[in-house]
Short mmCIF file of C-alpha atoms and ligand atoms in Angstrom, two decimals:
data_model
loop_
_atom_site.label_atom_id
_atom_site.label_comp_id
_atom_site.label_asym_id
_atom_site.label_seq_id
_atom_site.Cartn_x
_atom_site.Cartn_y
_atom_site.Cartn_z
CA MET A 56 0.00 0.00 0.00
CA SER A 57 1.20 3.51 -0.86
CA LYS A 58 2.20 5.70 2.06
CA THR A 59 1.37 9.05 0.52
CA ILE A 60 -0.80 11.85 1.87
CA LEU A 61 -2.13 14.50 -0.50
CA VAL A 62 -2.37 18.02 0.96
CA THR A 63 -4.78 20.28 -0.94
CA GLY A 64 -2.97 23.55 -0.50
CA PRO A 65 0.22 24.96 0.98
CA ASP A 66 2.84 23.30 3.18
CA LEU A 67 1.90 21.93 6.58
CA ASP A 68 3.68 22.99 9.74
CA PRO A 69 7.17 21.42 10.04
CA ALA A 70 5.98 19.39 13.06
CA ALA A 71 3.31 17.75 10.89
CA VAL A 72 5.81 17.09 8.11
CA ALA A 73 8.16 15.50 10.65
CA LEU A 74 5.36 13.30 12.05
CA ALA A 75 4.49 12.06 8.55
CA LYS A 76 8.13 11.30 7.81
CA GLU A 77 8.62 9.50 11.13
CA HIS A 78 5.80 7.10 10.12
CA GLY A 79 7.15 6.63 6.60
CA PHE A 80 4.57 8.83 4.84
CA ASP A 81 5.34 11.20 1.95
CA LEU A 82 3.42 14.45 1.56
CA VAL A 83 2.47 15.70 -1.90
CA HIS A 84 0.53 18.90 -2.66
CA THR A 85 -2.01 20.26 -5.10
CA PRO A 86 -1.88 23.95 -5.95
CA ALA A 87 -3.97 26.15 -3.62
CA TYR A 88 -7.68 26.33 -4.55
CA ALA A 89 -7.38 23.55 -7.12
CA GLU A 90 -10.56 22.42 -8.90
CA SER A 91 -11.90 18.95 -8.07
CA ALA A 92 -10.57 17.59 -11.37
CA VAL A 93 -7.04 18.71 -10.48
CA ILE A 94 -7.32 17.17 -7.00
CA SER A 95 -8.50 13.92 -8.66
CA GLU A 96 -5.49 13.92 -10.98
CA HIS A 97 -3.10 14.38 -8.06
CA LEU A 98 -4.81 11.58 -6.14
CA GLN A 99 -4.53 9.18 -9.05
CA ALA A 100 -0.94 10.10 -9.85
CA SER A 101 0.23 9.85 -6.22
CA GLY A 102 -1.91 6.88 -5.13
CA ALA A 103 -2.47 8.81 -1.87
CA VAL A 104 -4.27 6.93 0.90
CA GLY A 105 -5.14 10.10 2.80
CA ILE A 106 -6.05 13.69 2.05
CA VAL A 107 -5.32 16.65 4.29
CA SER A 108 -8.01 19.03 3.05
CA ARG A 109 -7.18 22.72 3.13
CA MET A 110 -8.63 24.30 -0.03
CA GLY A 111 -10.88 23.03 -2.79
CA ARG A 112 -13.86 20.69 -2.78
CA ILE A 113 -13.53 17.01 -1.93
CA ASP A 114 -16.61 15.54 -3.58
CA ALA A 115 -17.77 12.14 -4.84
CA GLU A 116 -15.91 12.66 -8.12
CA VAL A 117 -12.64 13.12 -6.23
CA MET A 118 -13.27 10.07 -4.03
CA ASP A 119 -14.12 7.91 -7.05
CA ALA A 120 -10.77 8.85 -8.58
CA ALA A 121 -9.07 7.21 -5.61
CA PRO A 122 -10.39 3.77 -4.62
CA GLN A 123 -7.29 3.46 -2.39
CA LEU A 124 -8.38 6.45 -0.26
CA ARG A 125 -8.71 5.55 3.44
CA ALA A 126 -9.16 8.85 5.29
CA ILE A 127 -9.80 12.54 4.77
CA SER A 128 -8.48 14.89 7.43
CA LYS A 129 -9.70 18.48 7.53
CA HIS A 130 -6.87 20.90 8.26
CA GLY A 131 -9.04 22.40 10.96
CA VAL A 132 -12.74 22.19 11.62
CA GLY A 133 -15.10 23.42 8.87
CA VAL A 134 -16.03 20.48 6.63
CA ASP A 135 -18.41 22.34 4.30
CA ASN A 136 -15.97 21.70 1.43
CA ILE A 137 -16.17 17.93 1.89
CA ASP A 138 -19.10 15.71 0.87
CA LEU A 139 -19.54 13.88 4.18
CA ALA A 140 -22.26 11.55 2.89
CA ALA A 141 -20.25 10.55 -0.18
CA ALA A 142 -17.26 9.78 2.07
CA ALA A 143 -19.42 7.70 4.44
CA ALA A 144 -20.95 5.78 1.53
CA ARG A 145 -17.39 4.80 0.57
CA GLY A 146 -16.40 3.94 4.17
CA ILE A 147 -14.08 6.92 4.44
CA PRO A 148 -13.95 8.74 7.78
CA VAL A 149 -13.66 12.54 7.64
CA LEU A 150 -11.57 13.71 10.58
CA VAL A 151 -11.54 17.14 12.18
CA ALA A 152 -9.06 18.81 14.52
CA SER A 153 -11.69 20.14 16.93
CA GLY A 154 -10.52 23.04 19.04
CA ALA A 155 -6.96 22.98 17.68
CA ASN A 156 -7.26 26.42 16.08
CA ALA A 157 -9.97 27.84 18.37
CA VAL A 158 -7.83 30.30 20.33
CA SER A 159 -6.20 31.73 17.20
CA VAL A 160 -9.55 32.21 15.46
CA ALA A 161 -11.08 33.73 18.58
CA GLU A 162 -8.20 36.22 18.85
CA HIS A 163 -8.85 37.07 15.22
CA ALA A 164 -12.55 37.62 15.83
CA ILE A 165 -11.70 40.03 18.65
CA ALA A 166 -9.13 41.79 16.43
CA LEU A 167 -11.73 42.20 13.65
CA MET A 168 -14.30 43.49 16.12
CA LEU A 169 -11.92 46.06 17.57
CA ALA A 170 -10.63 47.13 14.15
CA ALA A 171 -14.19 47.63 12.84
CA VAL A 172 -15.58 49.35 15.93
CA LYS A 173 -12.53 51.57 16.44
CA ARG A 174 -12.33 52.25 12.67
CA LEU A 175 -8.63 51.51 12.71
CA LEU A 176 -8.13 51.02 8.98
CA PRO A 177 -9.84 54.19 7.66
CA LEU A 178 -8.15 56.24 10.39
CA ASP A 179 -4.74 54.77 9.56
CA ALA A 180 -5.31 55.31 5.82
CA GLY A 181 -6.44 58.91 6.41
CA LEU A 182 -3.40 59.70 8.48
CA ARG A 183 -1.06 58.27 5.86
CA ALA A 184 -2.88 60.36 3.22
CA GLY A 185 -2.14 63.52 5.23
CA ARG A 186 -5.44 63.85 7.13
CA TRP A 187 -5.89 64.26 10.90
CA ASP A 188 -9.41 62.83 11.13
CA LYS A 189 -10.04 63.85 14.75
CA PRO A 190 -12.51 66.75 14.42
CA GLY A 191 -16.03 65.38 14.29
CA PHE A 192 -14.94 61.82 15.11
CA ALA A 193 -17.02 59.90 17.66
CA GLY A 194 -16.06 56.32 18.38
CA ARG A 195 -17.92 53.88 20.58
CA GLU A 196 -17.04 52.03 23.74
CA LEU A 197 -17.60 48.27 23.86
CA ASP A 198 -17.70 47.91 27.63
CA GLY A 199 -21.27 47.01 28.54
CA ALA A 200 -22.33 46.18 24.97
CA THR A 201 -23.91 42.81 24.13
CA MET A 202 -22.13 40.30 21.92
CA GLY A 203 -24.24 37.60 20.29
CA LEU A 204 -22.57 34.27 19.56
CA MET A 205 -24.08 32.27 16.69
CA GLY A 206 -22.95 28.73 17.57
CA MET A 207 -21.48 27.84 20.97
CA GLY A 208 -18.58 25.57 19.99
CA ALA A 209 -14.87 25.84 20.66
CA ILE A 210 -14.26 29.13 18.83
CA ALA A 211 -17.39 30.82 20.19
CA GLN A 212 -16.44 29.86 23.73
CA ALA A 213 -12.90 31.20 23.34
CA THR A 214 -14.20 34.40 21.70
CA GLY A 215 -16.76 34.81 24.45
CA ARG A 216 -14.15 34.51 27.19
CA MET A 217 -11.99 37.15 25.53
CA ALA A 218 -14.98 39.46 24.95
CA GLN A 219 -15.96 39.18 28.61
CA GLY A 220 -12.48 40.49 29.41
CA LEU A 221 -13.40 43.62 27.44
CA GLY A 222 -16.62 44.04 29.41
CA LEU A 223 -19.07 42.70 26.84
CA THR A 224 -22.14 40.77 27.96
CA LEU A 225 -22.81 37.51 26.10
CA VAL A 226 -25.92 35.99 24.56
CA GLY A 227 -25.78 32.90 22.35
CA PHE A 228 -27.79 30.63 20.08
CA ASP A 229 -26.95 26.98 19.43
CA PRO A 230 -29.74 24.41 19.09
CA TYR A 231 -27.34 21.52 19.69
CA ALA A 232 -25.28 22.71 22.66
CA PRO A 233 -26.39 21.68 26.17
CA ASP A 234 -27.33 24.31 28.78
CA SER A 235 -24.10 23.50 30.65
CA VAL A 236 -22.04 25.10 27.84
CA PHE A 237 -23.96 28.38 28.21
CA GLU A 238 -23.91 28.23 32.01
CA ALA A 239 -20.16 27.56 32.25
CA LEU A 240 -19.46 30.85 30.48
CA GLY A 241 -22.37 32.88 31.84
CA VAL A 242 -23.95 33.21 28.37
CA THR A 243 -27.69 33.92 28.20
CA ARG A 244 -29.28 31.29 25.98
CA CYS A 245 -31.46 32.62 23.15
CA GLU A 246 -34.23 30.23 22.13
CA THR A 247 -34.41 31.52 18.55
CA VAL A 248 -32.10 33.11 15.99
CA ASP A 249 -34.44 36.12 15.97
CA GLU A 250 -33.87 36.65 19.68
CA LEU A 251 -30.10 36.46 19.13
CA LEU A 252 -30.29 38.97 16.28
CA ALA A 253 -32.46 41.39 18.25
CA ARG A 254 -30.02 41.42 21.20
CA SER A 255 -26.66 41.50 19.36
CA GLU A 256 -24.86 44.84 19.24
CA VAL A 257 -21.92 42.79 17.97
CA LEU A 258 -22.92 39.53 16.24
CA SER A 259 -20.06 37.03 15.95
CA LEU A 260 -20.65 34.02 13.71
CA HIS A 261 -19.26 30.65 14.85
CA CYS A 262 -21.56 27.99 13.40
CA PRO A 263 -20.74 25.65 10.52
CA LEU A 264 -21.97 26.37 6.99
CA THR A 265 -24.81 23.92 6.35
CA PRO A 266 -28.06 24.03 4.34
CA ASP A 267 -29.70 25.37 7.56
CA THR A 268 -27.24 28.21 8.07
CA ARG A 269 -26.45 29.27 4.48
CA GLU A 270 -27.14 33.03 4.17
CA MET A 271 -28.69 33.05 7.65
CA LEU A 272 -27.65 36.69 7.64
CA ASN A 273 -29.66 38.35 4.86
CA ALA A 274 -31.70 41.54 4.36
CA GLU A 275 -34.59 40.21 6.43
CA SER A 276 -32.52 38.93 9.35
CA ILE A 277 -30.16 41.93 9.42
CA ALA A 278 -33.23 44.18 9.77
CA LYS A 279 -33.90 42.43 13.11
CA MET A 280 -30.54 43.55 14.53
CA PRO A 281 -30.25 46.78 16.53
CA LYS A 282 -29.37 49.92 14.56
CA GLY A 283 -25.64 50.58 14.69
CA ALA A 284 -24.70 46.93 15.27
CA TYR A 285 -21.56 45.22 13.94
CA VAL A 286 -21.09 41.80 12.33
CA VAL A 287 -17.96 39.69 12.80
CA ASN A 288 -17.52 36.58 10.67
CA THR A 289 -14.61 34.21 11.16
CA ALA A 290 -16.75 31.16 10.28
CA ARG A 291 -17.75 30.88 6.62
CA GLY A 292 -18.59 33.57 4.06
CA GLY A 293 -21.60 31.58 2.84
CA LEU A 294 -23.38 32.39 6.13
CA ILE A 295 -23.91 35.93 4.82
CA ASP A 296 -25.80 37.34 1.85
CA GLU A 297 -22.87 39.61 0.98
CA PRO A 298 -24.68 42.34 -1.03
CA ALA A 299 -27.35 42.53 1.72
CA LEU A 300 -24.65 43.17 4.33
CA VAL A 301 -23.16 45.99 2.28
CA ALA A 302 -26.63 47.47 1.68
CA ALA A 303 -27.34 47.44 5.43
CA ILE A 304 -24.07 49.30 6.12
CA ARG A 305 -24.76 51.83 3.38
CA SER A 306 -28.28 52.47 4.70
CA GLY A 307 -26.79 53.14 8.15
CA HIS A 308 -28.60 50.22 9.80
CA LEU A 309 -25.32 48.41 10.51
CA ALA A 310 -22.23 50.37 11.56
CA GLY A 311 -19.64 48.00 10.12
CA ALA A 312 -18.25 44.50 9.90
CA GLY A 313 -15.07 42.50 10.33
CA LEU A 314 -14.84 39.52 7.99
CA ASP A 315 -12.24 36.79 7.57
CA THR A 316 -14.16 34.63 5.10
CA PHE A 317 -15.91 35.10 1.77
CA ALA A 318 -18.70 33.18 0.06
CA SER A 319 -16.22 32.33 -2.69
CA GLU A 320 -12.47 32.25 -1.98
CA PRO A 321 -10.34 33.92 -3.07
CA PRO A 322 -12.84 36.70 -3.91
CA ALA A 323 -12.94 38.46 -7.29
CA ALA A 324 -10.83 41.63 -7.55
CA ASP A 325 -13.99 43.76 -7.80
CA HIS A 326 -15.79 42.14 -4.83
CA ILE A 327 -18.46 44.43 -3.38
CA PHE A 328 -16.77 44.39 0.06
CA PHE A 329 -13.71 46.20 -1.32
CA GLN A 330 -15.82 49.30 -1.97
CA GLU A 331 -17.02 49.61 1.63
CA PRO A 332 -14.57 51.23 4.10
CA ALA A 333 -16.64 50.24 7.17
CA ILE A 334 -15.77 46.59 6.50
CA VAL A 335 -12.42 45.23 7.71
CA LEU A 336 -11.27 42.24 5.66
CA THR A 337 -8.69 39.49 6.04
CA PRO A 338 -7.99 36.52 3.70
CA HIS A 339 -9.32 33.54 5.74
CA ILE A 340 -6.34 33.79 8.02
CA GLY A 341 -7.90 33.38 11.48
CA GLY A 342 -6.49 29.90 12.05
CA VAL A 343 -3.18 30.61 10.36
CA THR A 344 -0.81 31.15 13.25
CA ARG A 345 2.37 29.21 13.99
CA GLN A 346 0.82 27.80 17.16
CA ALA A 347 -2.50 26.69 15.65
CA GLY A 348 -0.78 25.53 12.45
CA ALA A 349 1.39 23.14 14.45
CA ARG A 350 -1.53 21.71 16.44
CA VAL A 351 -3.87 21.43 13.44
CA GLY A 352 -1.24 20.01 11.08
CA VAL A 353 -0.12 17.36 13.58
CA GLU A 354 -3.73 16.36 14.38
CA ALA A 355 -4.62 16.14 10.69
CA VAL A 356 -1.64 13.95 9.82
CA ARG A 357 -1.93 11.85 12.98
CA GLY A 358 -5.55 11.02 12.15
CA ILE A 359 -4.62 9.61 8.76
CA ILE A 360 -1.73 7.60 10.20
CA GLN A 361 -4.09 6.13 12.83
CA ILE A 362 -6.79 5.18 10.32
CA VAL A 363 -4.29 3.59 7.95
CA ALA A 364 -2.80 1.64 10.86
CA GLY A 365 -6.29 0.50 11.92
CA ASP A 366 -5.98 2.31 15.28
CA GLU A 367 -8.92 3.73 17.21
CA VAL A 368 -9.71 7.37 16.55
CA PRO A 369 -11.94 9.18 19.08
CA GLN A 370 -15.50 9.29 17.70
CA SER A 371 -15.67 13.02 18.47
CA ARG A 372 -13.00 13.58 15.82
CA ILE A 373 -15.00 11.88 13.05
CA ALA A 374 -17.29 14.43 11.40
CA ASN A 375 -19.30 11.83 9.46
CA ARG A 376 -19.55 9.24 12.26
CA LYS A 377 -23.36 9.04 12.16
CA LEU A 378 -23.39 8.70 8.38
CA LEU A 379 -20.65 6.04 8.57
CA ALA A 380 -22.60 4.05 11.13
CA ASP A 381 -25.54 3.89 8.69
CA ALA A 382 -23.45 3.20 5.58
CA PRO A 383 -23.24 -0.27 4.05
CA ALA A 384 -19.90 -2.03 4.51
CA PHE A 385 -17.35 -0.54 2.18
CA ALA A 386 -16.14 -2.91 -0.49
CA ASN A 387 -14.06 -0.62 -2.63
CA VAL A 388 -11.06 0.05 -0.43
CA GLU A 389 -7.66 -1.54 -0.30
CA LYS A 390 -7.46 -2.80 3.28
N1 LIG B 464 -11.49 31.56 9.83
C1 LIG B 464 -10.86 30.43 10.06
O1 LIG B 464 -9.68 30.30 9.77
C2 LIG B 464 -11.59 29.28 10.67
C3 LIG B 464 -12.94 29.14 10.55
N2 LIG B 464 -13.60 28.11 11.18
C4 LIG B 464 -15.06 28.06 11.06
O2 LIG B 464 -15.62 28.23 12.36
C5 LIG B 464 -16.65 27.28 12.57
C6 LIG B 464 -16.78 26.96 14.05
O3 LIG B 464 -15.62 26.30 14.49
P1 LIG B 464 -15.56 25.61 15.93
O4 LIG B 464 -16.11 26.50 16.96
O5 LIG B 464 -14.17 25.09 16.11
O6 LIG B 464 -16.55 24.39 15.68
P2 LIG B 464 -17.36 23.55 16.75
O7 LIG B 464 -17.78 22.33 16.04
O8 LIG B 464 -16.61 23.46 18.03
O9 LIG B 464 -18.66 24.47 17.02
C7 LIG B 464 -19.67 24.70 16.09
C8 LIG B 464 -20.96 24.92 16.89
O10 LIG B 464 -21.97 25.34 15.98
C9 LIG B 464 -23.18 24.74 16.41
N3 LIG B 464 -24.19 24.76 15.35
C10 LIG B 464 -24.39 23.84 14.38
N4 LIG B 464 -25.45 24.21 13.62
C11 LIG B 464 -25.91 25.37 14.15
C12 LIG B 464 -27.00 26.23 13.82
N5 LIG B 464 -27.83 25.94 12.81
N6 LIG B 464 -27.17 27.34 14.55
C13 LIG B 464 -26.35 27.63 15.59
N7 LIG B 464 -25.32 26.84 15.96
C14 LIG B 464 -25.11 25.73 15.24
C15 LIG B 464 -22.78 23.35 16.87
O11 LIG B 464 -23.75 22.81 17.74
C16 LIG B 464 -21.45 23.64 17.58
O12 LIG B 464 -21.64 23.88 18.96
C17 LIG B 464 -16.26 26.08 11.70
O13 LIG B 464 -17.40 25.35 11.29
C18 LIG B 464 -15.56 26.72 10.53
O14 LIG B 464 -16.49 26.96 9.50
C19 LIG B 464 -12.94 27.20 11.94
C20 LIG B 464 -11.59 27.30 12.10
C21 LIG B 464 -10.77 28.28 11.40
O1 LIG B 465 -10.57 25.04 10.49
C1 LIG B 465 -11.15 25.53 9.50
O2 LIG B 465 -12.33 25.30 9.23
C2 LIG B 465 -10.42 26.47 8.65
O3 LIG B 465 -11.03 27.27 7.98
C3 LIG B 465 -8.95 26.36 8.66
O4 LIG B 465 -8.39 26.94 7.51
P1 LIG B 465 -6.79 26.73 7.22
O5 LIG B 465 -6.60 25.35 6.72
O6 LIG B 465 -6.11 26.98 8.53
O7 LIG B 465 -6.49 27.75 6.19
#
């Protein structure tokens, strides 16, 4: 059996590369943001038994190009780019590195919030262009404001803790999280998304992108937020109807936004966000720190090594565990 792992995107952290090498695995790469057909070609040419998924879709077509494939490891958490059902139908576990990048992404959410609320980028740009934009400027304090957390998982919890340090009060919505998660952090549980929206002076998105959450923030739902509120999105761009967000800022209903992710990445050069100075933008970089990169890379590679070796992997790390349990025995894999 081949001992090759295909990474869809840039190099992994050196610690992950070393772990692969130690276990006799080679790492090969596709270009960043490769189309499915290009990923398929790389899988066939390399005979890879595992994929570390960073960029690009891993769909049924890709899996069918690689009957030798044993495991798919997300380089992180969000598996919206992977067809979980197609993987389960082929007996392929999809692994996630839960929590491994949570602190880095939470720090990024706080940075985006502060940059948007304190208008750091327009003020910096004005100063560099020779303006002293102090007369007439009125910022806002965050102490005492309410932050709404959409999703109460690892990143939301870390963001919430940091926001509490700045004096924000927390409310949250997560239909799947137990009360204990809210209670441990002192977060008021909202029973509906509408209640969350109505209470959020800063709304920070931390839920996965699914059919239920796609464009959950649109013209209608934004209208339910308080006037002058801010949106922070370090989760997935597809959670937001992007033109509706810009329209709400231009109408004065929202005061601004801090966004790390786009509905389509990388965005087109003329993306509507680039014309709106009240939006602070970063290129899906929240989890890209040396510290998180080491933890995530090692977890991602370790998961593939364990599956290939037939070792137990904690069920909580398998994103398609329920689908796998229901799937017929897989006949198409080289054991
Ligand atoms: N910007 C970046 O670099 C990164 C972005 N992400 C994104 O952040 C998301 C959250 O990551 P984690 O907190 O680590 O994941 P997590 O799995 O710990 O938490 C996600 C939470 O969302 C909840 N949820 C699911 N459906 C929901 C719904 N319809 N409404 C409200 N809540 C819902 C789940 O119950 C869970 O508690 C990921 O799905 C990913 O898309 C993750 C890591 C890096
Ligand atoms: O964990 C996630 O879902 C991510 O978005 C991580 O992205 P990355 O592979 O660190 O560029």
